[in-house]
Backbone as JSON Lines, residues from 0, in Angstrom:
{"i":0,"aa":"M","n":[0.85,-1.18,0.0],"ca":[0.0,0.0,0.0],"c":[0.9,1.24,0.0]}
{"i":1,"aa":"S","n":[0.61,2.14,-0.91],"ca":[1.27,3.45,-0.92],"c":[0.34,4.44,-0.23]}
{"i":2,"aa":"L","n":[0.92,5.28,0.58],"ca":[0.15,6.18,1.42],"c":[0.76,7.57,1.35]}
{"i":3,"aa":"W","n":[-0.04,8.58,1.08],"ca":[0.4,9.97,1.09],"c":[-0.45,10.7,2.11]}
{"i":4,"aa":"T","n":[0.17,11.34,3.1],"ca":[-0.59,12.03,4.14],"c":[-0.21,13.51,4.21]}
{"i":5,"aa":"T","n":[-1.13,14.28,4.75],"ca":[-0.92,15.71,4.97],"c":[-1.69,16.11,6.22]}
{"i":6,"aa":"G","n":[-1.38,17.27,6.75],"ca":[-2.14,17.79,7.88],"c":[-1.44,17.58,9.2]}
{"i":7,"aa":"H","n":[-2.24,17.66,10.27],"ca":[-1.72,17.62,11.63],"c":[-2.34,16.47,12.42]}
{"i":8,"aa":"L","n":[-1.61,16.0,13.4],"ca":[-2.1,14.88,14.22],"c":[-3.3,15.26,15.09]}
{"i":9,"aa":"D","n":[-3.53,16.56,15.3],"ca":[-4.67,16.96,16.14],"c":[-5.94,17.24,15.33]}
{"i":10,"aa":"W","n":[-5.93,16.99,14.03],"ca":[-7.14,17.16,13.23],"c":[-8.2,16.15,13.67]}
{"i":11,"aa":"L","n":[-9.43,16.62,13.89],"ca":[-10.52,15.71,14.21],"c":[-11.81,16.21,13.58]}
{"i":12,"aa":"D","n":[-12.76,15.3,13.41],"ca":[-14.07,15.6,12.82],"c":[-13.92,16.41,11.53]}
{"i":13,"aa":"Y","n":[-13.52,15.7,10.48],"ca":[-13.38,16.35,9.19],"c":[-13.79,15.41,8.08]}
{"i":14,"aa":"S","n":[-13.9,16.0,6.9],"ca":[-14.29,15.27,5.71],"c":[-13.22,15.49,4.65]}
{"i":15,"aa":"M","n":[-12.96,14.46,3.88],"ca":[-11.99,14.56,2.79],"c":[-12.69,14.1,1.52]}
{"i":16,"aa":"S","n":[-12.51,14.84,0.44],"ca":[-13.13,14.44,-0.83],"c":[-12.11,14.57,-1.95]}
{"i":17,"aa":"C","n":[-12.38,13.84,-3.03],"ca":[-11.54,13.9,-4.21],"c":[-12.24,13.17,-5.35]}
{"i":18,"aa":"R","n":[-11.67,13.3,-6.53],"ca":[-12.05,12.45,-7.65],"c":[-10.89,11.48,-7.82]}
{"i":19,"aa":"A","n":[-11.2,10.23,-8.15],"ca":[-10.14,9.22,-8.26],"c":[-10.51,8.18,-9.31]}
{"i":20,"aa":"K","n":[-9.48,7.61,-9.91],"ca":[-9.7,6.48,-10.81],"c":[-8.48,5.57,-10.78]}
{"i":21,"aa":"L","n":[-8.76,4.3,-10.93],"ca":[-7.71,3.29,-10.97],"c":[-7.25,3.12,-12.41]}
{"i":22,"aa":"G","n":[-5.94,3.08,-12.58],"ca":[-5.36,2.87,-13.91],"c":[-4.87,1.44,-14.06]}
{"i":23,"aa":"R","n":[-3.67,1.31,-14.54],"ca":[-3.08,0.0,-14.8],"c":[-2.74,-0.73,-13.5]}
{"i":24,"aa":"E","n":[-3.13,-2.01,-13.44],"ca":[-2.78,-2.85,-12.29],"c":[-1.33,-3.27,-12.38]}
{"i":25,"aa":"K","n":[-0.69,-3.42,-11.21],"ca":[0.69,-3.89,-11.18],"c":[0.77,-5.4,-10.98]}
{"i":26,"aa":"K","n":[-0.23,-5.99,-10.35],"ca":[-0.31,-7.43,-10.12],"c":[0.96,-7.98,-9.45]}
{"i":27,"aa":"I","n":[1.36,-7.33,-8.36],"ca":[2.55,-7.75,-7.63],"c":[2.17,-8.48,-6.34]}
{"i":28,"aa":"F","n":[1.44,-7.8,-5.45],"ca":[1.15,-8.36,-4.13],"c":[-0.33,-8.53,-3.84]}
{"i":29,"aa":"D","n":[-1.07,-7.46,-4.0],"ca":[-2.46,-7.37,-3.55],"c":[-3.43,-7.3,-4.71]}
{"i":30,"aa":"T","n":[-4.7,-7.33,-4.34],"ca":[-5.71,-6.93,-5.31],"c":[-5.69,-5.41,-5.32]}
{"i":31,"aa":"P","n":[-5.95,-4.77,-6.45],"ca":[-5.84,-3.31,-6.51],"c":[-6.96,-2.62,-5.74]}
{"i":32,"aa":"Y","n":[-6.59,-1.54,-5.06],"ca":[-7.57,-0.69,-4.41],"c":[-7.06,0.73,-4.31]}
{"i":33,"aa":"L","n":[-7.98,1.66,-4.11],"ca":[-7.62,3.07,-3.9],"c":[-8.62,3.69,-2.97]}
{"i":34,"aa":"G","n":[-8.24,4.79,-2.35],"ca":[-9.15,5.5,-1.46],"c":[-8.44,6.52,-0.6]}
{"i":35,"aa":"M","n":[-8.95,6.68,0.62],"ca":[-8.46,7.72,1.52],"c":[-8.23,7.18,2.92]}
{"i":36,"aa":"T","n":[-7.38,7.87,3.66],"ca":[-7.16,7.58,5.07],"c":[-7.48,8.84,5.87]}
{"i":37,"aa":"I","n":[-8.12,8.65,7.0],"ca":[-8.48,9.76,7.9],"c":[-8.09,9.35,9.32]}
{"i":38,"aa":"F","n":[-7.76,10.33,10.12],"ca":[-7.29,10.12,11.5],"c":[-6.05,9.22,11.48]}
{"i":39,"aa":"D","n":[-5.2,9.45,10.49],"ca":[-3.99,8.64,10.31],"c":[-2.91,9.11,11.28]}
{"i":40,"aa":"R","n":[-2.42,8.19,12.07],"ca":[-1.32,8.44,13.0],"c":[-0.26,7.39,12.69]}
{"i":41,"aa":"G","n":[0.52,7.68,11.64],"ca":[1.48,6.72,11.1],"c":[2.41,6.09,12.12]}
{"i":42,"aa":"E","n":[2.97,6.89,13.02],"ca":[3.92,6.34,14.0],"c":[3.23,5.4,14.99]}
{"i":43,"aa":"E","n":[1.95,5.61,15.23],"ca":[1.2,4.73,16.13],"c":[0.54,3.58,15.37]}
{"i":44,"aa":"D","n":[0.6,3.65,14.04],"ca":[0.01,2.64,13.15],"c":[-1.5,2.5,13.37]}
{"i":45,"aa":"T","n":[-2.19,3.66,13.49],"ca":[-3.65,3.66,13.61],"c":[-4.22,4.58,12.53]}
{"i":46,"aa":"R","n":[-5.38,4.21,12.01],"ca":[-6.02,5.01,10.96],"c":[-7.37,4.42,10.61]}
{"i":47,"aa":"Y","n":[-8.21,5.26,10.0],"ca":[-9.41,4.78,9.31],"c":[-9.07,4.77,7.82]}
{"i":48,"aa":"L","n":[-9.52,3.73,7.13],"ca":[-9.32,3.61,5.69],"c":[-10.68,3.5,5.0]}
{"i":49,"aa":"F","n":[-10.82,4.18,3.9],"ca":[-12.04,4.18,3.11],"c":[-11.58,3.88,1.68]}
{"i":50,"aa":"F","n":[-11.89,2.7,1.15],"ca":[-11.32,2.38,-0.16],"c":[-12.23,1.49,-0.99]}
{"i":51,"aa":"I","n":[-11.98,1.53,-2.3],"ca":[-12.67,0.69,-3.27],"c":[-11.74,-0.47,-3.6]}
{"i":52,"aa":"E","n":[-12.25,-1.69,-3.41],"ca":[-11.51,-2.89,-3.78],"c":[-12.07,-3.38,-5.12]}
{"i":53,"aa":"Y","n":[-11.3,-3.21,-6.16],"ca":[-11.8,-3.51,-7.51],"c":[-12.04,-5.0,-7.72]}
{"i":54,"aa":"A","n":[-11.08,-5.85,-7.41],"ca":[-11.21,-7.29,-7.67],"c":[-12.28,-7.94,-6.78]}
{"i":55,"aa":"N","n":[-12.41,-7.45,-5.55],"ca":[-13.39,-8.02,-4.61],"c":[-14.77,-7.4,-4.74]}
{"i":56,"aa":"E","n":[-14.91,-6.43,-5.64],"ca":[-16.19,-5.78,-5.9],"c":[-16.86,-5.28,-4.62]}
{"i":57,"aa":"R","n":[-16.11,-4.46,-3.89],"ca":[-16.68,-3.91,-2.67],"c":[-16.05,-2.57,-2.31]}
{"i":58,"aa":"A","n":[-16.8,-1.8,-1.53],"ca":[-16.31,-0.6,-0.87],"c":[-16.08,-1.0,0.59]}
{"i":59,"aa":"T","n":[-15.02,-0.48,1.17],"ca":[-14.66,-0.91,2.52],"c":[-14.38,0.29,3.42]}
{"i":60,"aa":"I","n":[-14.9,0.21,4.64],"ca":[-14.51,1.12,5.71],"c":[-13.76,0.25,6.71]}
{"i":61,"aa":"A","n":[-12.53,0.66,7.05],"ca":[-11.71,-0.15,7.96],"c":[-11.09,0.72,9.05]}
{"i":62,"aa":"K","n":[-10.96,0.13,10.22],"ca":[-10.23,0.75,11.32],"c":[-8.99,-0.11,11.54]}
{"i":63,"aa":"A","n":[-7.83,0.51,11.42],"ca":[-6.57,-0.22,11.57],"c":[-5.86,0.23,12.85]}
{"i":64,"aa":"T","n":[-5.5,-0.74,13.66],"ca":[-4.67,-0.51,14.84],"c":[-3.57,-1.57,14.83]}
{"i":65,"aa":"P","n":[-2.52,-1.42,15.63],"ca":[-1.48,-2.45,15.64],"c":[-2.0,-3.83,16.04]}
{"i":66,"aa":"E","n":[-3.06,-3.88,16.83],"ca":[-3.6,-5.15,17.3],"c":[-4.6,-5.78,16.35]}
{"i":67,"aa":"N","n":[-5.29,-4.96,15.53],"ca":[-6.43,-5.5,14.81],"c":[-6.81,-4.6,13.63]}
{"i":68,"aa":"W","n":[-7.39,-5.23,12.61],"ca":[-8.05,-4.5,11.53],"c":[-9.53,-4.86,11.61]}
{"i":69,"aa":"S","n":[-10.39,-3.88,11.81],"ca":[-11.83,-4.08,11.77],"c":[-12.33,-3.6,10.42]}
{"i":70,"aa":"I","n":[-12.97,-4.48,9.66],"ca":[-13.38,-4.17,8.3],"c":[-14.89,-4.28,8.16]}
{"i":71,"aa":"V","n":[-15.5,-3.27,7.54],"ca":[-16.92,-3.3,7.21],"c":[-17.02,-3.19,5.68]}
{"i":72,"aa":"P","n":[-17.29,-4.33,5.0],"ca":[-17.38,-4.3,3.54],"c":[-18.81,-4.06,3.06]}
{"i":73,"aa":"F","n":[-18.94,-3.42,1.9],"ca":[-20.23,-3.16,1.27],"c":[-20.13,-3.55,-0.2]}
{"i":74,"aa":"P","n":[-21.14,-4.18,-0.77],"ca":[-21.08,-4.52,-2.2],"c":[-20.96,-3.26,-3.06]}
{"i":75,"aa":"F","n":[-19.99,-3.26,-3.96],"ca":[-19.81,-2.14,-4.88],"c":[-18.95,-2.61,-6.05]}
{"i":76,"aa":"V","n":[-19.5,-2.58,-7.24],"ca":[-18.75,-2.99,-8.43],"c":[-18.21,-1.73,-9.09]}
{"i":77,"aa":"A","n":[-16.88,-1.62,-9.15],"ca":[-16.22,-0.45,-9.73],"c":[-15.6,-0.8,-11.08]}
{"i":78,"aa":"E","n":[-15.53,0.2,-11.92],"ca":[-14.93,0.04,-13.23],"c":[-13.55,0.7,-13.24]}
{"i":79,"aa":"K","n":[-12.59,0.05,-13.88],"ca":[-11.27,0.65,-14.03],"c":[-11.36,1.76,-15.06]}
{"i":80,"aa":"D","n":[-10.46,2.72,-14.95],"ca":[-10.4,3.86,-15.87],"c":[-11.66,4.71,-15.85]}
{"i":81,"aa":"K","n":[-12.41,4.68,-14.76],"ca":[-13.59,5.53,-14.59],"c":[-13.35,6.44,-13.39]}
{"i":82,"aa":"W","n":[-13.63,7.72,-13.55],"ca":[-13.5,8.65,-12.44],"c":[-14.66,8.49,-11.48]}
{"i":83,"aa":"Y","n":[-14.35,8.45,-10.18],"ca":[-15.36,8.4,-9.13],"c":[-15.17,9.61,-8.21]}
{"i":84,"aa":"S","n":[-16.29,10.16,-7.73],"ca":[-16.25,11.2,-6.7],"c":[-16.31,10.5,-5.36]}
{"i":85,"aa":"L","n":[-15.29,10.71,-4.54],"ca":[-15.19,10.05,-3.24],"c":[-15.26,11.09,-2.12]}
{"i":86,"aa":"R","n":[-15.89,10.7,-1.02],"ca":[-15.9,11.53,0.19],"c":[-15.84,10.58,1.39]}
{"i":87,"aa":"A","n":[-14.89,10.84,2.28],"ca":[-14.78,10.09,3.53],"c":[-14.96,11.09,4.68]}
{"i":88,"aa":"T","n":[-15.77,10.71,5.66],"ca":[-16.08,11.6,6.77],"c":[-15.97,10.85,8.08]}
{"i":89,"aa":"V","n":[-15.33,11.48,9.07],"ca":[-15.35,10.99,10.44],"c":[-15.92,12.13,11.28]}
{"i":90,"aa":"N","n":[-17.03,11.85,11.96],"ca":[-17.69,12.83,12.81],"c":[-18.07,12.14,14.1]}
{"i":91,"aa":"G","n":[-17.21,12.25,15.11],"ca":[-17.42,11.51,16.36],"c":[-17.25,10.02,16.11]}
{"i":92,"aa":"D","n":[-18.3,9.24,16.37],"ca":[-18.22,7.79,16.16],"c":[-18.79,7.36,14.8]}
{"i":93,"aa":"L","n":[-19.27,8.33,14.0],"ca":[-19.86,8.02,12.7],"c":[-18.81,8.09,11.59]}
{"i":94,"aa":"L","n":[-18.71,7.01,10.81],"ca":[-17.81,6.93,9.66],"c":[-18.66,6.8,8.41]}
{"i":95,"aa":"E","n":[-18.42,7.67,7.42],"ca":[-19.18,7.6,6.17],"c":[-18.23,7.61,4.99]}
{"i":96,"aa":"F","n":[-18.58,6.81,3.99],"ca":[-17.83,6.73,2.75],"c":[-18.82,6.89,1.61]}
{"i":97,"aa":"Q","n":[-18.66,7.95,0.83],"ca":[-19.56,8.2,-0.29],"c":[-18.79,8.01,-1.6]}
{"i":98,"aa":"I","n":[-19.37,7.21,-2.49],"ca":[-18.83,7.0,-3.83],"c":[-19.93,7.45,-4.79]}
{"i":99,"aa":"D","n":[-19.68,8.52,-5.51],"ca":[-20.7,9.15,-6.35],"c":[-21.95,9.38,-5.48]}
{"i":100,"aa":"D","n":[-23.08,8.76,-5.8],"ca":[-24.31,9.01,-5.03],"c":[-24.58,7.96,-3.95]}
{"i":101,"aa":"Q","n":[-23.72,6.97,-3.81],"ca":[-23.95,5.92,-2.81],"c":[-23.2,6.25,-1.52]}
{"i":102,"aa":"V","n":[-23.89,6.11,-0.39],"ca":[-23.28,6.4,0.91],"c":[-23.26,5.12,1.75]}
{"i":103,"aa":"F","n":[-22.09,4.82,2.29],"ca":[-21.89,3.66,3.16],"c":[-21.5,4.19,4.54]}
{"i":104,"aa":"S","n":[-22.1,3.64,5.61],"ca":[-21.87,4.15,6.96],"c":[-21.52,3.04,7.93]}
{"i":105,"aa":"A","n":[-20.77,3.42,8.95],"ca":[-20.43,2.5,10.04],"c":[-20.29,3.33,11.32]}
{"i":106,"aa":"I","n":[-20.48,2.69,12.44],"ca":[-20.31,3.31,13.75],"c":[-19.11,2.65,14.43]}
{"i":107,"aa":"D","n":[-18.23,3.46,15.01],"ca":[-17.11,2.95,15.79],"c":[-17.36,3.28,17.26]}
{"i":108,"aa":"P","n":[-17.68,2.28,18.09],"ca":[-17.98,2.55,19.51],"c":[-16.75,3.01,20.3]}
{"i":109,"aa":"D","n":[-15.55,2.81,19.75],"ca":[-14.31,3.24,20.4],"c":[-13.47,4.02,19.37]}
{"i":110,"aa":"P","n":[-13.9,5.27,19.06],"ca":[-13.27,6.0,17.97],"c":[-11.8,6.36,18.22]}
{"i":111,"aa":"L","n":[-11.07,6.45,17.12],"ca":[-9.7,6.95,17.18],"c":[-9.74,8.42,17.55]}
{"i":112,"aa":"K","n":[-8.64,8.95,18.11],"ca":[-8.71,10.3,18.66],"c":[-8.56,11.43,17.64]}
{"i":113,"aa":"S","n":[-7.69,11.33,16.67],"ca":[-7.47,12.38,15.68],"c":[-6.34,11.94,14.76]}
{"i":114,"aa":"G","n":[-6.03,12.75,13.76],"ca":[-4.9,12.42,12.9],"c":[-4.96,13.07,11.54]}
{"i":115,"aa":"Q","n":[-4.0,12.73,10.73],"ca":[-3.82,13.31,9.41],"c":[-4.79,12.71,8.39]}
{"i":116,"aa":"A","n":[-4.81,13.32,7.22],"ca":[-5.61,12.84,6.09],"c":[-4.67,12.4,4.98]}
{"i":117,"aa":"G","n":[-5.14,11.49,4.13],"ca":[-4.27,11.07,3.04],"c":[-4.97,10.26,1.97]}
{"i":118,"aa":"L","n":[-4.21,9.94,0.95],"ca":[-4.65,9.14,-0.18],"c":[-3.92,7.81,-0.14]}
{"i":119,"aa":"I","n":[-4.6,6.73,-0.58],"ca":[-3.98,5.41,-0.59],"c":[-4.22,4.74,-1.94]}
{"i":120,"aa":"V","n":[-3.26,3.93,-2.33],"ca":[-3.4,3.09,-3.52],"c":[-2.56,1.84,-3.29]}
{"i":121,"aa":"S","n":[-3.04,0.72,-3.79],"ca":[-2.31,-0.53,-3.65],"c":[-2.32,-1.29,-4.97]}
{"i":122,"aa":"D","n":[-1.17,-1.75,-5.35],"ca":[-0.97,-2.66,-6.48],"c":[-1.56,-2.14,-7.8]}
{"i":123,"aa":"A","n":[-1.47,-0.83,-8.01],"ca":[-1.99,-0.25,-9.25],"c":[-1.49,1.18,-9.38]}
{"i":124,"aa":"Q","n":[-1.7,1.73,-10.53],"ca":[-1.54,3.16,-10.73],"c":[-2.89,3.8,-10.51]}
{"i":125,"aa":"A","n":[-2.9,4.98,-9.91],"ca":[-4.16,5.68,-9.66],"c":[-3.97,7.16,-9.93]}
{"i":126,"aa":"R","n":[-5.07,7.8,-10.23],"ca":[-5.08,9.26,-10.41],"c":[-6.05,9.85,-9.4]}
{"i":127,"aa":"F","n":[-5.64,10.98,-8.8],"ca":[-6.47,11.72,-7.86],"c":[-6.53,13.16,-8.33]}
{"i":128,"aa":"D","n":[-7.66,13.81,-8.14],"ca":[-7.8,15.2,-8.53],"c":[-8.81,15.86,-7.58]}
{"i":129,"aa":"D","n":[-8.78,17.18,-7.54],"ca":[-9.74,17.98,-6.75],"c":[-9.81,17.52,-5.3]}
{"i":130,"aa":"V","n":[-8.65,17.34,-4.67],"ca":[-8.6,16.89,-3.27],"c":[-8.94,18.07,-2.36]}
{"i":131,"aa":"E","n":[-9.86,17.82,-1.41],"ca":[-10.26,18.86,-0.46],"c":[-10.49,18.23,0.91]}
{"i":132,"aa":"I","n":[-10.05,18.95,1.94],"ca":[-10.24,18.52,3.33],"c":[-11.01,19.64,4.03]}
{"i":133,"aa":"L","n":[-12.13,19.28,4.65],"ca":[-13.02,20.27,5.23],"c":[-13.31,19.94,6.69]}
{"i":134,"aa":"S","n":[-13.06,20.89,7.58],"ca":[-13.36,20.71,9.0],"c":[-14.87,20.68,9.22]}
{"i":135,"aa":"L","n":[-15.32,19.8,10.11],"ca":[-16.73,19.75,10.47],"c":[-17.01,20.45,11.79]}
{"i":136,"aa":"I","n":[-15.95,20.95,12.42],"ca":[-16.09,21.61,13.73],"c":[-16.55,23.04,13.51]}
{"i":137,"aa":"H","n":[-17.65,23.39,14.15],"ca":[-18.18,24.75,14.03],"c":[-17.53,25.6,15.11]}
{"i":138,"aa":"I","n":[-16.68,26.51,14.66],"ca":[-15.98,27.4,15.58],"c":[-16.33,28.83,15.21]}
{"i":139,"aa":"S","n":[-15.94,29.8,16.05],"ca":[-16.31,31.19,15.79],"c":[-15.61,31.75,14.55]}
{"i":140,"aa":"E","n":[-14.49,31.16,14.16],"ca":[-13.8,31.6,12.94],"c":[-14.51,30.98,11.74]}
{"i":141,"aa":"P","n":[-14.23,31.49,10.54],"ca":[-14.78,30.82,9.35],"c":[-14.3,29.37,9.29]}
{"i":142,"aa":"T","n":[-15.09,28.52,8.68],"ca":[-14.75,27.1,8.56],"c":[-13.39,26.95,7.89]}
{"i":143,"aa":"R","n":[-12.55,26.1,8.46],"ca":[-11.23,25.85,7.89],"c":[-11.39,24.97,6.65]}
{"i":144,"aa":"R","n":[-10.73,25.35,5.58],"ca":[-10.73,24.56,4.35],"c":[-9.28,24.33,3.97]}
{"i":145,"aa":"Y","n":[-8.94,23.12,3.71],"ca":[-7.6,22.77,3.26],"c":[-7.74,22.16,1.88]}
{"i":146,"aa":"A","n":[-7.2,22.82,0.89],"ca":[-7.33,22.31,-0.47],"c":[-5.96,22.23,-1.11]}
{"i":147,"aa":"I","n":[-5.8,21.27,-1.97],"ca":[-4.58,21.13,-2.74],"c":[-4.87,21.74,-4.09]}
{"i":148,"aa":"G","n":[-4.01,22.64,-4.53],"ca":[-4.23,23.36,-5.78],"c":[-4.44,22.43,-6.96]}
{"i":149,"aa":"D","n":[-5.04,22.95,-8.0],"ca":[-5.34,22.19,-9.2],"c":[-4.05,21.74,-9.86]}
{"i":150,"aa":"G","n":[-3.86,20.44,-9.91],"ca":[-2.67,19.87,-10.53],"c":[-2.95,19.42,-11.95]}
{"i":151,"aa":"G","n":[-4.05,19.84,-12.52],"ca":[-4.37,19.45,-13.89],"c":[-5.35,18.31,-13.91]}
{"i":152,"aa":"V","n":[-5.15,17.41,-14.86],"ca":[-6.08,16.3,-15.09],"c":[-6.09,15.34,-13.91]}
{"i":153,"aa":"G","n":[-5.01,15.17,-13.23],"ca":[-4.93,14.27,-12.08],"c":[-3.53,14.27,-11.55]}
{"i":154,"aa":"V","n":[-3.39,13.95,-10.29],"ca":[-2.06,13.93,-9.66],"c":[-1.6,12.5,-9.55]}
């Protein structure tokens, strides 16, 4: 799995969105997948993962800790070389993964505390575009928006 992260370890209750598509498979280790990570704390090896598994025909919400991976799979047939609009949200104990117009949800009774946001891809080439991270915390200041500038057709 390749992982790209940004942000701060104290980020909590936020949403990340992007457009993404899977390109050529590498067929080295895993079945190909792509998606996002939220509340990522790399040094502690904890994170939420929201990804599309192409070969297994499912969308997955996962909680990863050093002791365990908790996986909630949902049926979803994805096409290669097709752009998808993705949104992953963590708001308290509620985890949501939206792919185009379909929304998949899970509840974590023991939520992770906070962490960075990122993009993931495994055993394939992938393209990501229009990446945006949006705080869900209502504070007296204007809502914080973290966006990555337009890199063209895809990064």
